Coordinates of C-alpha atoms in Angstrom, one line a residue:
X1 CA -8.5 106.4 87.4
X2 CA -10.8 104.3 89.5
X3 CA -13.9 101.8 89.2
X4 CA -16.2 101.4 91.2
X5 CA -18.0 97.9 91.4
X6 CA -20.8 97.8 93.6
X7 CA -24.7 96.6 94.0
X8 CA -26.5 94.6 96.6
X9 CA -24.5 91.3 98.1
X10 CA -26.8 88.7 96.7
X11 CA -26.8 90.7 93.1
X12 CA -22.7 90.3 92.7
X13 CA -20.9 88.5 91.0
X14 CA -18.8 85.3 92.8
X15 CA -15.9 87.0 92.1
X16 CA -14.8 89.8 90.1
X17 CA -11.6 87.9 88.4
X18 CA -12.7 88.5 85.2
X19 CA -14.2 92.3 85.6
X20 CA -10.6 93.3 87.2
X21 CA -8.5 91.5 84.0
X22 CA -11.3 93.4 81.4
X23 CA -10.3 96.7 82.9
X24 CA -6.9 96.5 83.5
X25 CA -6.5 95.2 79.9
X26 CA -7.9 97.5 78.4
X27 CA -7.7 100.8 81.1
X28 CA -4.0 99.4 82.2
X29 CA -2.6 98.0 85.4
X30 CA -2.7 101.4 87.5
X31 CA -6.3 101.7 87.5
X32 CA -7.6 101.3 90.9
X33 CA -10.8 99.1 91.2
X34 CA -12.8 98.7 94.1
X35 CA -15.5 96.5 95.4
X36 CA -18.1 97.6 97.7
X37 CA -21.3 95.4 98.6
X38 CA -24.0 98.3 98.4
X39 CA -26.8 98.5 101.5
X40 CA -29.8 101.0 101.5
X41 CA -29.1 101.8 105.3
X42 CA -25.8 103.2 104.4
X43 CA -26.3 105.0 101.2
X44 CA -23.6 107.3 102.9
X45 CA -21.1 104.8 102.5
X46 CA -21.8 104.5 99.0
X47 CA -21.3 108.2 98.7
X48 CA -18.3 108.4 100.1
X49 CA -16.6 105.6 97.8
X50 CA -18.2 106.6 94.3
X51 CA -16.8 110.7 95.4
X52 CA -14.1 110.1 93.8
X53 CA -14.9 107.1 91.2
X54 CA -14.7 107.7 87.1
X55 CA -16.8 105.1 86.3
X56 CA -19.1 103.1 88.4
X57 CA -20.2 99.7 87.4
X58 CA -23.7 98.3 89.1
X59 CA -26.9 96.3 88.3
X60 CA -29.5 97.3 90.8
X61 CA -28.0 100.4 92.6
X62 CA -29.9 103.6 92.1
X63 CA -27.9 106.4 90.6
X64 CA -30.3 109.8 91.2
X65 CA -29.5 113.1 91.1
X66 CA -28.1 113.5 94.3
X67 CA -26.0 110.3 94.0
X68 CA -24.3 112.3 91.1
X69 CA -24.3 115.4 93.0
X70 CA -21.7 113.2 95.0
X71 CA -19.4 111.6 92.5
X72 CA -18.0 114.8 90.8
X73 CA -15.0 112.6 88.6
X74 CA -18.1 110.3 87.3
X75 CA -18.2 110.2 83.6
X76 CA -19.9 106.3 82.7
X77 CA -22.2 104.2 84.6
X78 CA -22.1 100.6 83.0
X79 CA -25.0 98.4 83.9
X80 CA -25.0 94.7 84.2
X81 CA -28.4 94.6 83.1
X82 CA -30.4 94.8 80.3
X83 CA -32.7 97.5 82.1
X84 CA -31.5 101.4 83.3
X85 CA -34.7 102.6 85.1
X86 CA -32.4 102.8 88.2
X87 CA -30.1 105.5 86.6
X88 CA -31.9 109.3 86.2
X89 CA -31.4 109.2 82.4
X90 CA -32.2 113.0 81.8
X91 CA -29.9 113.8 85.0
X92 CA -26.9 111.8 83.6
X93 CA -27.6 113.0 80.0
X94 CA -27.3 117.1 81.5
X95 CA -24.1 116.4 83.1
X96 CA -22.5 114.2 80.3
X97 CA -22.1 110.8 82.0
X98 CA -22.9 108.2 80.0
X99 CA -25.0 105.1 80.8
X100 CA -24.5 101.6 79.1
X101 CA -26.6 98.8 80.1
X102 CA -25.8 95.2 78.4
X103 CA -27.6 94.9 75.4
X104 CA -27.2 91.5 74.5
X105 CA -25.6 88.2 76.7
X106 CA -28.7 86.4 77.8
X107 CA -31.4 86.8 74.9
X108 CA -30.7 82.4 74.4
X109 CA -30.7 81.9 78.4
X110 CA -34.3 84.0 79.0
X111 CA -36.2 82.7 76.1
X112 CA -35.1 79.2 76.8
X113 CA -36.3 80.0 80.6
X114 CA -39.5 81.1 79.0
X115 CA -39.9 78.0 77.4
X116 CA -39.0 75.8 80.5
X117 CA -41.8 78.2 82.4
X118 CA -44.5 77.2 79.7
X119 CA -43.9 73.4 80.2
X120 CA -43.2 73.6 84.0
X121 CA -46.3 75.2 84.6
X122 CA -48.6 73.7 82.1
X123 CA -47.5 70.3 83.2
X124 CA -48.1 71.0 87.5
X125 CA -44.8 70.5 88.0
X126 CA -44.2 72.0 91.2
X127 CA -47.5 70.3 92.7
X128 CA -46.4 67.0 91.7
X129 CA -43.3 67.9 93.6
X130 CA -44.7 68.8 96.5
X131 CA -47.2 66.0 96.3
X132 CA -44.6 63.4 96.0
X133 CA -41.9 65.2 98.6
X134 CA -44.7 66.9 101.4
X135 CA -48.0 64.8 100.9
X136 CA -46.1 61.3 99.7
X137 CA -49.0 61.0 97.4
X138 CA -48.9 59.3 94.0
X139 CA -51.8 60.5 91.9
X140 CA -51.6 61.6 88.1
X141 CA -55.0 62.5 89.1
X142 CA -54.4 65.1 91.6
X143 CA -53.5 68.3 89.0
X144 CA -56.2 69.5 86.6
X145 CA -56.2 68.5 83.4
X146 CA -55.0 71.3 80.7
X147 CA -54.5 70.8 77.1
X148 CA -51.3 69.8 75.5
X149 CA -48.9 73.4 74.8
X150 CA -49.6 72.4 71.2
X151 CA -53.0 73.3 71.4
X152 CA -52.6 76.3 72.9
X153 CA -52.0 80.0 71.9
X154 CA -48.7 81.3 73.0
X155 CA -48.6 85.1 73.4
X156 CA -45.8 87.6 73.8
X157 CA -45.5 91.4 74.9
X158 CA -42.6 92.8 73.8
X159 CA -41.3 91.4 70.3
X160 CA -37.4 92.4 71.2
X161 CA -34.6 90.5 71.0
X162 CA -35.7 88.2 73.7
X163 CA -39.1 88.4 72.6
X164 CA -38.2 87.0 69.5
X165 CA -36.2 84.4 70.6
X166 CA -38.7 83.2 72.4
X167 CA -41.1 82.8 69.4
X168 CA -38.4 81.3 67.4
X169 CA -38.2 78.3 70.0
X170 CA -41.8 77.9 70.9
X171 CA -43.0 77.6 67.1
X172 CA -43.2 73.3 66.8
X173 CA -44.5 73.5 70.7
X174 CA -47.9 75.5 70.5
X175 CA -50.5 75.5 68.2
X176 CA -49.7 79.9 67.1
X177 CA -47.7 82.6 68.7
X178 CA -49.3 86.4 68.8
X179 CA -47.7 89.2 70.0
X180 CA -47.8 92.8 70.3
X181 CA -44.9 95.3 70.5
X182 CA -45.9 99.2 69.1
X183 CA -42.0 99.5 68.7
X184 CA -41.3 96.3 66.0
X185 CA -41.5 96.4 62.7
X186 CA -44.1 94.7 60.8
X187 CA -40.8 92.5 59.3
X188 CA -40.1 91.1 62.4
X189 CA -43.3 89.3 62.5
X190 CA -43.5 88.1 59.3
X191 CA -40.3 86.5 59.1
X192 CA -41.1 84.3 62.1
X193 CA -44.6 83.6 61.4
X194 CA -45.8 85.3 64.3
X195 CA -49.2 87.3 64.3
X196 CA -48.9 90.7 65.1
X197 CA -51.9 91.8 67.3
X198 CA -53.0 94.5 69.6
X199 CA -52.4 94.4 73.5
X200 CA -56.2 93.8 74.2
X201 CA -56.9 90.9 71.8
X202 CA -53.5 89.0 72.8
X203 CA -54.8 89.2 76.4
X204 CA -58.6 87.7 75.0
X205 CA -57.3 84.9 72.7
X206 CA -53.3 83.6 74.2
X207 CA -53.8 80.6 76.6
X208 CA -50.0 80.8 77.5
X209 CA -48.7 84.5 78.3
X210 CA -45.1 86.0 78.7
X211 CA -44.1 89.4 79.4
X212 CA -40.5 90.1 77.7
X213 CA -40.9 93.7 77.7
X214 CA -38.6 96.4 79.0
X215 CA -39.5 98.3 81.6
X216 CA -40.8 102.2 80.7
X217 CA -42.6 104.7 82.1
X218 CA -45.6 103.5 79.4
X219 CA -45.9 100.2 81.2
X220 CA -45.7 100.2 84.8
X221 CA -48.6 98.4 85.5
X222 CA -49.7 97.0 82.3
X223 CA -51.0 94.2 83.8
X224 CA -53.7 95.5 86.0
X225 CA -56.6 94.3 86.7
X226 CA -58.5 95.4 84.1
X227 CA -55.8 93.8 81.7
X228 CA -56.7 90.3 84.1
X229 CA -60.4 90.7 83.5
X230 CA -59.5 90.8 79.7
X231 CA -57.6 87.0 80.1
X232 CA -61.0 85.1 79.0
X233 CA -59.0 81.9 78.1
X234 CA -57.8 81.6 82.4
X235 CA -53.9 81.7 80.7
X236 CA -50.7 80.9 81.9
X237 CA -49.1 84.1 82.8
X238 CA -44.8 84.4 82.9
X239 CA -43.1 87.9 83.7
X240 CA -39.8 87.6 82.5
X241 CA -39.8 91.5 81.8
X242 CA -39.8 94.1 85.1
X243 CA -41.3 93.0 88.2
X244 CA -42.7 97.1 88.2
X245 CA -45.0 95.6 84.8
X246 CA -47.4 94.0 87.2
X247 CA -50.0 95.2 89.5
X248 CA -49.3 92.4 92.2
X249 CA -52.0 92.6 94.3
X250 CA -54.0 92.7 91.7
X251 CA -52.1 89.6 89.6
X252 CA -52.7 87.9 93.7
X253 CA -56.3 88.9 93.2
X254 CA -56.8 87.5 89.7
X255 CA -55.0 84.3 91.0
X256 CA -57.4 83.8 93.6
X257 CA -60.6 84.4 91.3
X258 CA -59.1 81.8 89.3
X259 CA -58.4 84.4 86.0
X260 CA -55.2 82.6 85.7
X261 CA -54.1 78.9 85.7
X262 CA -50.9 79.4 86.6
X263 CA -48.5 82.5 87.1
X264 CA -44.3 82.0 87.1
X265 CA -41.8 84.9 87.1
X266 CA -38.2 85.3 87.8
X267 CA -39.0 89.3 88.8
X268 CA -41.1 90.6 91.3
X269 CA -42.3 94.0 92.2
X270 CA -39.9 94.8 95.0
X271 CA -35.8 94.0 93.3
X272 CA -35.1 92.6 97.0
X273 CA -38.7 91.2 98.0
X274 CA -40.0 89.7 101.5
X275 CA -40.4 86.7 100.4
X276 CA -41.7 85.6 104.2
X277 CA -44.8 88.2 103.5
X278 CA -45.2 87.5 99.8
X279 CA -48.6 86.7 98.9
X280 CA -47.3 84.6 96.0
X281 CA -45.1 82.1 97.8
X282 CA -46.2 79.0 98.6
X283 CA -48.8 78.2 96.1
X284 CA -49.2 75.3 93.9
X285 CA -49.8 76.6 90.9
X286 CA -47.1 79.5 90.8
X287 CA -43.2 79.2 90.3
X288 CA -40.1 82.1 91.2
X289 CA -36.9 82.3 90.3
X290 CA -34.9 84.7 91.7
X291 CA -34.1 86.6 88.8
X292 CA -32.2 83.8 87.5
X293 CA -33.1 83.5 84.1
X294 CA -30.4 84.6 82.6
X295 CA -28.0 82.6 84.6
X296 CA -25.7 80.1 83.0
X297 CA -21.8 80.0 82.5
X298 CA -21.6 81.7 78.9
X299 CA -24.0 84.7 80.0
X300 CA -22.1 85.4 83.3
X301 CA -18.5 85.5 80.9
X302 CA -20.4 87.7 78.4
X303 CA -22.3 90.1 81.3
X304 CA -19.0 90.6 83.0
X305 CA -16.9 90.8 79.8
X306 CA -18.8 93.4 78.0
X307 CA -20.1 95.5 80.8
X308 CA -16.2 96.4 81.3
X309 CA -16.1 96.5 78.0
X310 CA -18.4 99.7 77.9
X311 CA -16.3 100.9 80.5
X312 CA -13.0 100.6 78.8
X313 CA -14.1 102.3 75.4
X314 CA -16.4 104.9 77.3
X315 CA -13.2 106.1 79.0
X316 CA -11.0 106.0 76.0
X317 CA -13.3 108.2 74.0
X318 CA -14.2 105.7 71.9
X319 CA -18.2 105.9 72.0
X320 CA -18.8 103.7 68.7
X321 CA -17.6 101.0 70.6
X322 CA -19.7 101.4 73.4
X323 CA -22.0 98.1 72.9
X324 CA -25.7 100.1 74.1
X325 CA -25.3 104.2 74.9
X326 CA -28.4 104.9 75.6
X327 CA -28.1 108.2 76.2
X328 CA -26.2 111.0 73.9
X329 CA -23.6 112.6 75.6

């Protein structure tokens, strides 16, 4: 039996101690595991190490058709990440290989990263910074002045678990968080004193915006430019969803026209981005991680842990213990 760990070089993990000891715990010491750092200029070498692999385990890797086409022996591809829009869902689901992203090991990490966005940004953070390091000028006076976030209106798209957690540790911090999600329950809401409102009048009435949304074929893009000419209150805007949600050029646009105060995001549009080229590098007003957000020492244990986890119980037949099938096979 073989795994197959592989994904980009800067989206592995340090090491893979604790990946190799969750498999061969629970899959025993004869299964083979390999690492392989994954390049799009030699897809072919890809190929030729997932031909013969039973389960592959990846974050950022696309598995298509003809990927599967290639790996005959592959029953489970485990993702170390909360999205699977890189894995042909109806292509796996036709040959009965099952795909398990992580459903939950960073919901605390994001949503606190949310919150450290909102106060970052709302306070000029980086321009101080770059006033004081660059400039060697010392002027409270410099930034514009925006209210406190308690008089502000917080809103969230996408009420999931993240999206939740998010609302749970801004209330005290703003003055009212809205948020719209077609897929939660009207519960959900009212048990966290949250107003439940519709996409367009969130975008008219939030002064501080984040995006915790999955990524879907409903929503590429759903921040456009018309959903930036509907920001009257100029908000703060934070994509901690899918980079694919935004319309950059137009988000660079609306930046430049001054719809937005402020814009911070830990995803971009392009997974491995020129950052060199990047019309959003190097401004004032806008801070990147590089899809960092979830990053601390318990979420790394838990990502690795129970990624392998799905793995192990995949491969032993035992589906109910599969943490997130999202696919029936």
């Amino acid at each position: 039996m073989k795994v197959l760990i592989c994904d980009h070089a800067d989206c592995m993990m340090p090491d893979h101690a604790l990946e190799i000891e969750t498999l061969r715990a629970g899959l025993g010491e004869d299964v083979e595991v390999e690492v392989l750092e994954y390049e799009d200029d030699k897809r072919d070498e890809f190929y030729e190490h997932v031909a013969d692999a039973d389960a592959l385990l990846t974050a950022f890797v696309t598995v298509d058709a003809e990927a599967m086409d290639r790996a005959p022996k592959l029953k489970v591809v485990s993702l170390n990440s909360t999205g699977f829009d890189q894995v042909d869902l109806d292509e796996a689901t036709k040959r009965g290989i099952g795909v398990c992203p992580v459903g939950e090991y960073c919901t605390w990490d994001v949503a606190e990263s949310a919150i450290a966005y909102m106060g970052a940004l709302n306070k000029h953070f980086k321009f101080y910074q770059r006033e004081i390091d660059e400039r060697h000028k010392w002027d409270y006076a410099a930034a514009p002045q925006w209210p406190r976030l308690e008089d502000q209106v917080l809103g969230i798209v996408g009420f999931g678990k993240i999206g939740k957690c998010t609302a749970e540790k801004a209330m005290g911090l703003v003055k009212r968080v809205i948020a719209c999600d077609p897929h939660a329950d009207d519960a959900a809401f009212a048990e966290r004193g949250v107003t439940r409102v519709s996409k367009e009048e969130l975008l008219t009435h939030a002064d501080i915006i984040v995006n915790h949304m999955c990524l879907t074929d409903d929503n590429v893009r759903f921040f456009d430019e018309a959903a930036f000419d509907l920001m009257a209150r100029r908000p703060i805007f934070i994509n901690l969803g899918r980079g694919l949600c935004v319309d950059e050029e137009a988000l660079v646009d609306a930046l430049d026209a001054g719809k937005l105060r402020a814009f911070g995001a830990d995803v971009l549009y392009d997974e491995t981005p020129d950052l060199a080229s990047n019309k959003l590098v190097g401004r004032d007003n806008v801070i990147i991680t590089p899809h960092s957000a979830f990053y601390s020492t318990t979420a790394i244990e838990d990502l690795e842990r129970l990624s392998c986890e799905n793995i192990v119980h995949f491969l032993k037949g035992e589906k109910e213990k599969v943490f997130k099938l999202v696919n029936e096979v």
